[in-house]
Amino acid sequence: MSNKYVVIGGIAAGMSAASRIKKVEPGAEVIVFEKGEFISYGACSMPYYISNPEGDYKDLIVLTVDDARNKRGIDVRTNHLVLGISPNEKRVFYKELISGKEKSIDYDRLVIATGASPVKPPIAGVENDNVFSLRTLNDGIAIKKFIEEKKPEKAVIIGAGYIGLEMAESFKVLGLDITIVEMLEKPMPNYNEKIIDTILKTLEENGVKTYFNTTVERIEENKVITTSGEFEADIVLLATGVKPNSRLAKDAGIELGVNGAIAVDSKMETSISGIYAAGDCAESIHRITNRKTYVPLGTIANKHGRVAGLNAARELARFPGAIKSAEFKLFDKEVASCGLSLKEAVQEGFDPVEISITASSAAHGYKYRYPIQVAMIGDKKTGKILGCQMIGKTGVAHRINIVATAIFNGNTVKEFSMFDLAYAPPFSPVWDPVLIAANVLSGKLK
Ligand code: FAD
Ligand code: NAD
């Protein structure tokens, strides 16, 4: 007899899990409940969809509901909100949002992939019509519509993290005047100081005004009142971080872990046998520290989902750990990082050494070459690479993955400094910038 699987959440982690289950057990009944109207979209592309006048939200959808049903045999139920889970009865309670009817369904195995929600700071005015968060495809559609219809001229972005910085570029492309307010003293505090300076310079060169150490006091109709002054705002974007959607799990008696995310083992199984959790609602194991951590990234959500789906379908798989590889585009710059920052390495009890260098993206004599700043961190005790960060006009976003591979494999700085990397003048100098950084760091670790 085939098994019955229920998956809660139909984006990166949920659909990865559902697809894996169907691959392993084609005859299984797999039901995905998604409270929204879309499944399987690339949230990561929303800043570029918003800034593209020809942008069509349909292009962000990786798998339509019809294709999931007809081609993959997954029983996707959109506009279905899961209200509760009873692990004892192996039953999920849900509401059909269109009819308003409440129902329940039994399962053999359950995957929770409820993602994360934007943090909404408790500030007066956050519910105003011109204040947006950017998380779901509907958020992206709403922002684009507002800009097209209301033609705002001034934007205030609250938060200088990933979304704040990506959206600064997006709004700028649309001709908006942008002010970013951030409560910390600098943007992206896990980056090396020199790289942060380049981030700040890039924002300044592109006319983005920034205010750090700034608290928002309230939002008025067309104004944001802060401790650094009042800023006119026809549109306000809240980009103040995310929190895991773990309430359903908690209410069902499932243990929570780091940052309030659902606690899981390396099989992505929760504290209740037969219930798995994956994606932004779940914690991860950090591959370098071996400790639990929270990594709300699409790269990780897809892998979590795959591992959870395989284990749910009784095919052993393990999540090998995250090293927080991430990158983003900031106007004409690529910015990327992997592993631990210097501060994190100290907090985790390593004896870290950090170096930073500037090298060229291409060989001498090649016309189109640009500086790449590389910061690399190694551990004095083991000699291993702990982290790396980079910024530059070109050749950064993919280059970080070389270092990520070495960190993932536990290579020492010395081993890495002699990696056999390809070279041709348009693509790198004969000693690649990451190898130059490793050689300098290797000298300091002696
Ligand atoms: P989600 O995408 O949050 O999906 C969870 C789903 O569960 C939601 O659709 C929700 O409606 C549903 N759900 C929740 N509760 C219930 C319930 N009770 N009943 C039914 N359904 C429910 N990551 C990267 O790695 N690289 C990037 O470049 C990148 N860029 C990003 C840019 C933006 C603007 C944003 C917002 C995110 C970006 N991310 C990026 C992060 C990435 O999008 C997320 O990590 C990823 O979407 C997480 O997938 P998920 O399936 O775990 O969660
Ligand atoms: P974030 O954690 O990257 O940044 C939030 C920023 O808001 C922080 O700098 C924080 O100090 C600031 N902040 C918080 N409360 C504030 C307040 N009241 N006033 C002023 N500043 C405040 O979160 P995000 O930008 O919302 O993005 C959410 C998540 O989405 C990220 O953590 C990341 O995992 C993912 N993401 C990744 C990418 C990428 O990989 N390229 C792009 C976008 C989003």
XYZ file of C-alpha atoms and ligand atoms in Angstrom:
543
model
C 0.000 0.000 0.000
C 1.381 3.435 -0.893
C 1.992 6.067 1.761
C 0.280 9.385 2.249
C 2.512 12.425 2.690
C 1.457 15.915 3.646
C 3.732 18.909 3.003
C 2.932 22.312 4.500
C 4.286 25.172 2.360
C 4.684 25.171 -1.411
C 7.773 27.227 -2.219
C 11.455 26.213 -2.243
C 11.662 23.692 0.583
C 8.091 22.335 0.347
C 8.105 21.691 -3.401
C 11.636 20.214 -3.268
C 10.460 17.782 -0.600
C 7.244 16.913 -2.467
C 9.114 16.349 -5.738
C 11.699 14.092 -4.070
C 9.008 11.992 -2.410
C 7.297 11.459 -5.773
C 10.636 10.520 -7.387
C 11.379 7.887 -4.730
C 7.834 6.633 -4.396
C 5.902 7.456 -7.599
C 2.740 5.817 -6.301
C 2.650 7.873 -3.103
C -0.115 10.343 -2.396
C 1.618 13.698 -1.841
C -0.536 16.628 -0.774
C 0.950 20.126 -0.540
C -0.975 22.789 1.379
C -0.039 26.353 0.472
C -1.934 29.261 1.958
C -0.979 31.592 -0.910
C -2.130 31.462 -4.517
C 1.302 30.636 -6.008
C 3.786 27.825 -5.546
C 7.442 27.379 -6.388
C 8.490 30.919 -7.326
C 11.899 32.529 -7.239
C 11.533 35.146 -4.499
C 15.196 35.999 -5.047
C 14.425 37.537 -8.457
C 11.803 39.966 -7.143
C 14.137 43.014 -6.901
C 14.901 42.603 -10.641
C 11.279 41.903 -11.569
C 10.254 45.124 -9.774
C 12.860 47.260 -11.568
C 12.166 45.778 -15.007
C 9.395 47.713 -16.793
C 8.674 44.607 -18.886
C 8.870 42.333 -15.827
C 6.125 39.717 -15.663
C 5.566 37.961 -12.349
C 4.759 34.743 -14.243
C 8.422 34.528 -15.279
C 9.330 34.039 -11.603
C 7.210 30.922 -11.284
C 9.377 27.837 -11.651
C 6.560 25.292 -11.513
C 2.890 26.085 -12.026
C 0.159 24.454 -9.975
C -1.068 22.688 -13.151
C 2.386 21.308 -13.967
C 2.900 20.160 -10.378
C -0.417 18.308 -10.541
C -0.297 16.993 -14.106
C 3.418 16.412 -14.725
C 4.624 15.539 -11.215
C 1.476 14.023 -9.788
C 1.586 16.235 -6.686
C -1.794 17.153 -5.200
C -1.118 20.872 -4.727
C -3.802 22.768 -2.844
C -3.251 26.521 -2.955
C -5.321 28.933 -0.841
C -5.303 26.266 1.881
C -4.137 27.439 5.304
C -2.972 24.791 7.763
C -4.361 25.615 11.190
C -2.910 22.834 13.320
C -1.147 19.497 13.504
C -2.057 16.597 15.791
C 0.970 14.276 15.883
C -0.919 11.723 18.029
C -3.728 11.360 15.495
C -1.308 11.984 12.560
C -3.752 14.575 11.308
C -3.485 18.079 9.863
C -6.299 20.618 10.258
C -6.769 23.191 7.518
C -9.034 25.877 6.119
C -9.993 26.235 2.476
C -9.527 29.974 2.216
C -11.880 30.438 -0.750
C -14.881 28.514 0.639
C -14.011 29.245 4.276
C -14.579 25.563 5.139
C -12.433 23.923 7.836
C -11.399 20.300 7.317
C -8.759 17.783 8.362
C -6.682 15.078 6.706
C -4.546 12.209 7.977
C -0.943 11.524 6.977
C 1.715 8.844 7.310
C 4.569 11.334 7.151
C 4.616 15.113 7.363
C 7.027 17.767 6.082
C 6.763 21.271 7.546
C 8.125 23.874 5.118
C 6.341 26.995 6.315
C 9.259 29.357 5.633
C 9.799 32.669 7.347
C 7.960 35.974 7.674
C 9.333 39.496 7.525
C 9.952 41.121 10.884
C 7.642 44.099 11.274
C 9.115 46.412 13.889
C 6.531 47.759 16.332
C 6.529 51.254 14.874
C 3.429 53.400 14.478
C 2.522 53.577 10.792
C 3.921 50.215 9.611
C 0.433 49.293 8.405
C 0.076 52.417 6.196
C -0.828 51.772 2.535
C 2.543 52.939 1.236
C 4.591 50.724 3.610
C 5.671 47.363 2.190
C 7.656 44.278 3.127
C 9.111 42.095 0.384
C 8.742 38.375 0.981
C 6.015 36.788 -1.118
C 5.330 37.090 -4.817
C 2.191 39.029 -3.883
C 4.401 41.524 -2.010
C 6.506 41.946 -5.159
C 3.420 42.385 -7.359
C 1.969 44.927 -4.899
C 5.179 47.009 -4.812
C 5.437 47.020 -8.606
C 1.772 48.008 -8.969
C 2.115 50.796 -6.376
C 5.141 52.231 -8.192
C 3.441 52.045 -11.597
C 0.192 53.589 -10.386
C 1.282 56.085 -7.717
C 4.620 57.021 -9.264
C 6.439 57.634 -5.960
C 9.509 59.868 -6.145
C 11.048 59.335 -2.710
C 11.678 56.003 -1.009
C 12.829 55.248 2.509
C 14.246 51.776 3.054
C 14.395 50.622 6.667
C 17.257 48.120 7.084
C 20.582 47.905 5.230
C 20.719 44.099 4.955
C 20.321 41.932 1.878
C 16.866 43.110 0.815
C 17.506 46.764 1.686
C 20.657 46.892 -0.429
C 19.258 44.916 -3.377
C 16.126 47.053 -3.382
C 18.167 50.284 -3.239
C 19.468 49.360 -6.681
C 16.019 48.289 -7.848
C 14.388 51.580 -6.779
C 17.270 53.590 -8.238
C 16.811 51.934 -11.632
C 13.203 53.174 -11.449
C 14.436 56.724 -10.791
C 13.486 57.004 -7.106
C 15.376 59.117 -4.602
C 16.496 56.729 -1.847
C 17.280 57.048 1.834
C 18.299 53.990 3.863
C 17.987 54.048 7.645
C 19.705 51.315 9.638
C 19.818 50.771 13.381
C 23.361 49.345 13.386
C 26.521 51.407 12.883
C 27.199 49.915 9.431
C 25.666 47.764 6.705
C 26.389 44.022 6.517
C 28.437 43.978 9.754
C 29.800 40.492 9.064
C 31.894 41.803 6.199
C 35.489 42.977 6.480
C 35.822 46.728 7.221
C 37.451 47.556 3.878
C 34.686 45.766 1.993
C 32.079 47.652 4.024
C 33.844 50.897 3.024
C 33.446 49.910 -0.632
C 29.763 49.083 -0.049
C 29.282 52.555 1.482
C 31.213 54.225 -1.332
C 29.123 52.381 -3.927
C 25.908 53.554 -2.263
C 27.210 57.136 -2.158
C 28.355 57.073 -5.804
C 24.837 55.992 -6.755
C 23.198 58.802 -4.821
C 21.764 56.624 -2.028
C 21.651 58.499 1.274
C 22.420 56.357 4.324
C 21.845 56.935 8.033
C 23.300 54.450 10.511
C 22.792 54.161 14.286
C 19.285 55.320 13.452
C 16.037 54.280 15.082
C 12.707 54.813 13.363
C 10.265 56.486 15.748
C 7.151 56.477 13.573
C 5.955 56.507 10.012
C 3.551 59.253 8.969
C 1.612 59.520 5.719
C 4.558 60.697 3.593
C 7.322 60.882 6.146
C 9.568 58.631 8.239
C 10.491 60.144 11.584
C 13.821 58.870 12.915
C 16.454 59.712 15.482
C 18.560 61.090 12.588
C 15.823 63.364 11.223
C 12.650 63.283 9.191
C 12.697 61.860 5.670
C 10.066 62.331 2.991
C 8.743 58.992 1.767
C 6.169 58.301 -0.918
C 6.980 54.632 -0.428
C 8.564 52.861 2.575
C 10.185 49.434 2.404
C 10.618 47.448 5.598
C 13.687 45.246 5.118
C 14.318 44.441 8.742
C 15.003 40.713 8.693
C 12.939 37.540 8.928
C 11.690 35.196 11.621
C 10.936 31.490 11.130
C 7.285 30.414 10.851
C 7.509 27.782 13.573
C 4.295 28.378 15.519
C 2.417 25.422 14.002
C 5.278 23.119 14.983
C 5.542 24.572 18.482
C 1.809 24.216 19.079
C 2.079 20.571 18.004
C 4.696 19.953 20.697
C 7.694 19.937 18.331
C 10.911 21.314 19.824
C 12.241 24.635 18.617
C 15.944 25.431 18.391
C 18.210 28.276 17.311
C 16.468 31.591 16.671
C 13.055 30.002 17.292
C 13.446 27.796 14.197
C 12.285 24.164 14.269
C 14.952 21.898 15.775
C 16.029 19.144 13.368
C 18.699 16.479 13.093
C 20.848 15.939 9.994
C 17.982 13.971 8.387
C 15.814 17.091 8.845
C 13.635 15.087 11.227
C 12.070 17.029 14.082
C 11.768 15.948 17.711
C 8.670 13.959 16.662
C 9.476 10.893 14.578
C 7.992 10.959 11.072
C 7.685 14.757 11.043
C 10.353 16.627 9.076
C 11.056 20.342 8.754
C 12.903 22.132 5.974
C 13.808 25.598 4.713
C 13.519 28.951 6.442
C 11.346 27.500 9.231
C 14.104 25.082 10.292
C 17.564 25.351 11.785
C 20.747 24.064 10.109
C 23.970 22.531 11.265
C 26.958 24.788 10.656
C 29.585 22.730 8.873
C 32.546 24.624 10.370
C 31.429 24.887 13.986
C 29.229 21.795 14.104
C 26.742 23.881 16.053
C 23.161 24.670 15.170
C 22.581 27.890 13.256
C 19.852 29.665 11.265
C 20.385 30.232 7.542
C 17.298 31.625 5.760
C 18.599 31.224 2.210
C 17.069 29.706 -0.902
C 20.179 27.593 -1.517
C 19.741 25.923 1.861
C 15.936 25.657 1.634
C 16.207 23.622 -1.575
C 18.761 21.254 -0.031
C 16.807 20.948 3.225
C 13.680 20.109 1.219
C 15.455 17.474 -0.820
C 16.914 15.791 2.287
C 13.618 15.981 4.194
C 11.706 14.525 1.222
C 14.163 11.669 0.764
C 14.110 10.711 4.442
C 10.333 11.032 4.628
C 10.198 8.555 1.731
C 12.572 6.270 3.664
C 15.666 6.867 1.552
C 18.481 7.860 3.870
C 19.985 11.288 3.178
C 21.818 13.752 5.383
C 22.127 17.517 5.236
C 25.898 18.020 5.255
C 25.836 21.409 6.952
C 25.767 25.012 5.798
C 28.668 27.420 5.518
C 26.427 30.414 4.763
C 27.676 31.059 1.229
C 25.812 34.110 -0.030
C 26.149 36.863 -2.569
C 24.339 39.920 -3.830
C 24.572 42.610 -6.464
C 24.982 46.222 -5.429
C 24.781 48.523 -8.459
C 28.002 47.821 -10.422
C 29.481 45.532 -7.724
C 29.281 41.860 -6.894
C 29.522 41.188 -3.152
C 29.987 37.682 -1.763
C 30.899 35.772 1.373
C 31.202 32.268 2.736
C 32.141 30.698 6.055
C 32.651 32.654 9.260
C 33.341 36.355 9.630
C 36.228 37.400 11.857
C 33.800 38.300 14.640
C 31.932 34.993 14.364
C 35.218 33.067 14.347
C 36.265 34.748 17.598
C 32.826 34.097 19.134
C 33.073 30.427 18.136
C 36.373 30.054 19.980
C 38.762 29.906 17.014
C 42.089 31.720 16.973
C 41.468 33.540 13.699
C 43.743 35.644 11.542
C 42.252 37.875 8.840
C 44.042 39.393 5.883
C 42.724 41.574 3.114
C 44.214 42.189 -0.307
C 43.229 43.873 -3.534
C 44.054 42.032 -6.743
C 42.966 42.245 -10.340
C 40.065 40.432 -11.961
C 42.133 39.805 -15.097
C 45.772 39.678 -16.205
C 48.027 42.690 -16.748
C 47.689 43.941 -20.272
C 44.075 42.842 -20.573
C 42.017 45.962 -21.165
C 38.972 45.108 -19.043
C 40.276 44.424 -15.571
C 38.953 45.675 -12.266
C 40.090 45.469 -8.660
C 38.737 42.674 -6.488
C 39.026 43.092 -2.726
C 39.410 39.785 -0.910
C 39.330 39.252 2.850
C 40.253 35.764 4.023
C 40.189 34.299 7.516
C 42.164 31.300 8.695
C 42.503 29.433 11.962
C 45.913 29.586 13.644
C 45.444 26.274 15.402
C 44.341 24.058 12.502
C 45.503 26.156 9.554
C 42.038 25.760 7.999
C 40.239 28.406 6.000
C 37.367 29.739 8.079
C 35.848 32.397 5.862
C 36.182 34.643 2.849
C 34.529 37.818 1.593
C 34.920 39.668 -1.675
C 33.737 42.719 -3.578
C 34.444 43.849 -7.120
C 32.894 44.807 -10.427
C 33.304 41.411 -11.977
C 34.536 37.909 -11.199
C 33.410 37.850 -7.556
C 30.087 36.022 -7.517
C 31.409 32.782 -8.977
C 34.926 33.077 -7.549
C 33.547 32.878 -3.979
C 32.391 29.360 -4.762
C 35.995 28.177 -5.170
C 36.689 29.187 -1.579
C 33.318 27.821 -0.446
C 34.303 24.447 -1.910
C 37.605 24.485 -0.040
C 35.918 25.444 3.249
C 33.230 22.828 2.711
C 35.959 20.214 2.269
C 37.903 21.411 5.312
C 41.024 22.443 3.377
C 43.845 24.312 5.063
C 44.910 27.708 3.787
C 48.196 26.156 2.655
C 46.473 23.413 0.662
C 44.153 25.948 -0.895
C 47.005 28.280 -1.861
C 48.181 25.653 -4.366
C 44.765 24.692 -5.802
C 45.083 24.104 -9.535
C 42.744 26.825 -10.790
C 42.360 27.608 -14.470
C 43.810 30.784 -15.908
C 43.569 32.867 -19.068
C 44.179 36.649 -19.191
C 40.539 37.779 -19.607
C 39.447 35.798 -16.537
C 42.191 36.152 -13.915
C 45.844 36.888 -13.305
C 48.076 33.797 -13.335
C 47.801 33.783 -9.520
C 44.092 34.086 -8.973
C 43.030 36.732 -6.377
C 41.822 33.994 -4.010
C 45.179 32.212 -4.282
C 47.045 35.475 -3.647
C 44.890 35.969 -0.532
C 45.597 32.403 0.605
C 49.349 32.852 0.127
C 49.348 36.062 2.178
C 47.207 34.430 4.869
C 49.368 31.315 4.892
C 52.384 33.506 5.698
C 50.538 35.057 8.649
C 49.424 31.722 10.040
C 52.985 30.389 10.400
P 9.103 30.349 1.944
O 9.614 30.834 0.640
O 8.832 31.360 3.016
O 7.795 29.481 1.682
C 7.021 28.983 2.723
C 5.598 28.880 2.249
O 4.826 28.272 3.273
C 4.938 30.232 1.968
O 4.502 30.308 0.626
C 3.779 30.299 2.943
O 2.615 30.874 2.367
C 3.544 28.835 3.256
N 2.926 28.655 4.575
C 3.374 29.139 5.763
N 2.526 28.776 6.763
C 1.535 28.056 6.181
C 0.374 27.431 6.678
N 0.061 27.475 7.975
N -0.444 26.795 5.807
C -0.148 26.743 4.485
N 0.954 27.322 3.956
C 1.771 27.972 4.786
N 18.132 33.323 -0.988
C 19.280 33.014 -1.645
O 19.881 31.956 -1.390
N 19.792 33.852 -2.595
C 19.168 35.020 -2.959
O 19.630 35.740 -3.852
C 17.973 35.370 -2.270
N 17.334 36.530 -2.564
C 16.154 36.815 -1.937
C 15.491 38.008 -2.287
C 14.302 38.332 -1.668
C 13.610 39.605 -2.048
C 13.741 37.457 -0.691
C 12.435 37.791 -0.031
C 14.396 36.296 -0.331
C 15.609 35.958 -0.949
N 16.302 34.787 -0.623
C 17.479 34.481 -1.270
C 15.788 33.873 0.426
C 14.914 32.773 -0.186
O 13.920 33.325 -0.994
C 14.303 31.961 0.947
O 15.341 31.429 1.725
C 13.417 30.838 0.428
O 12.308 31.339 -0.239
C 12.936 29.952 1.577
O 12.092 28.977 1.069
P 11.061 28.198 2.017
O 10.315 27.259 1.139
O 11.768 27.658 3.182
O 10.116 29.317 2.601
P 18.773 41.037 6.920
O 18.879 40.288 8.169
O 19.735 40.772 5.815
O 18.863 42.599 7.223
C 18.002 43.267 8.091
C 18.620 44.600 8.449
O 17.629 45.403 9.071
C 19.778 44.469 9.445
O 20.866 45.232 8.999
C 19.174 45.003 10.743
O 20.141 45.589 11.582
C 18.201 46.039 10.204
N 17.110 46.370 11.110
C 16.330 45.515 11.836
N 15.383 46.198 12.522
C 15.545 47.505 12.215
C 14.874 48.706 12.590
N 13.820 48.676 13.421
N 15.309 49.880 12.109
C 16.391 49.925 11.265
N 17.061 48.833 10.859
C 16.649 47.630 11.323
O 17.264 40.818 6.440
P 16.513 41.210 5.104
O 17.294 42.206 4.321
O 15.131 41.535 5.515
O 16.499 39.847 4.292
C 15.882 38.701 4.851
C 16.651 37.462 4.521
O 16.464 37.147 3.138
C 18.144 37.608 4.681
O 18.540 37.280 5.992
C 18.702 36.627 3.687
O 18.845 35.378 4.304
C 17.624 36.543 2.619
N 18.042 37.287 1.405
C 19.154 36.868 0.763
C 19.567 37.529 -0.376
C 20.790 37.044 -1.091
O 21.337 36.027 -0.702
N 21.226 37.745 -2.145
C 18.850 38.619 -0.849
C 17.707 39.016 -0.155
C 17.314 38.336 0.977
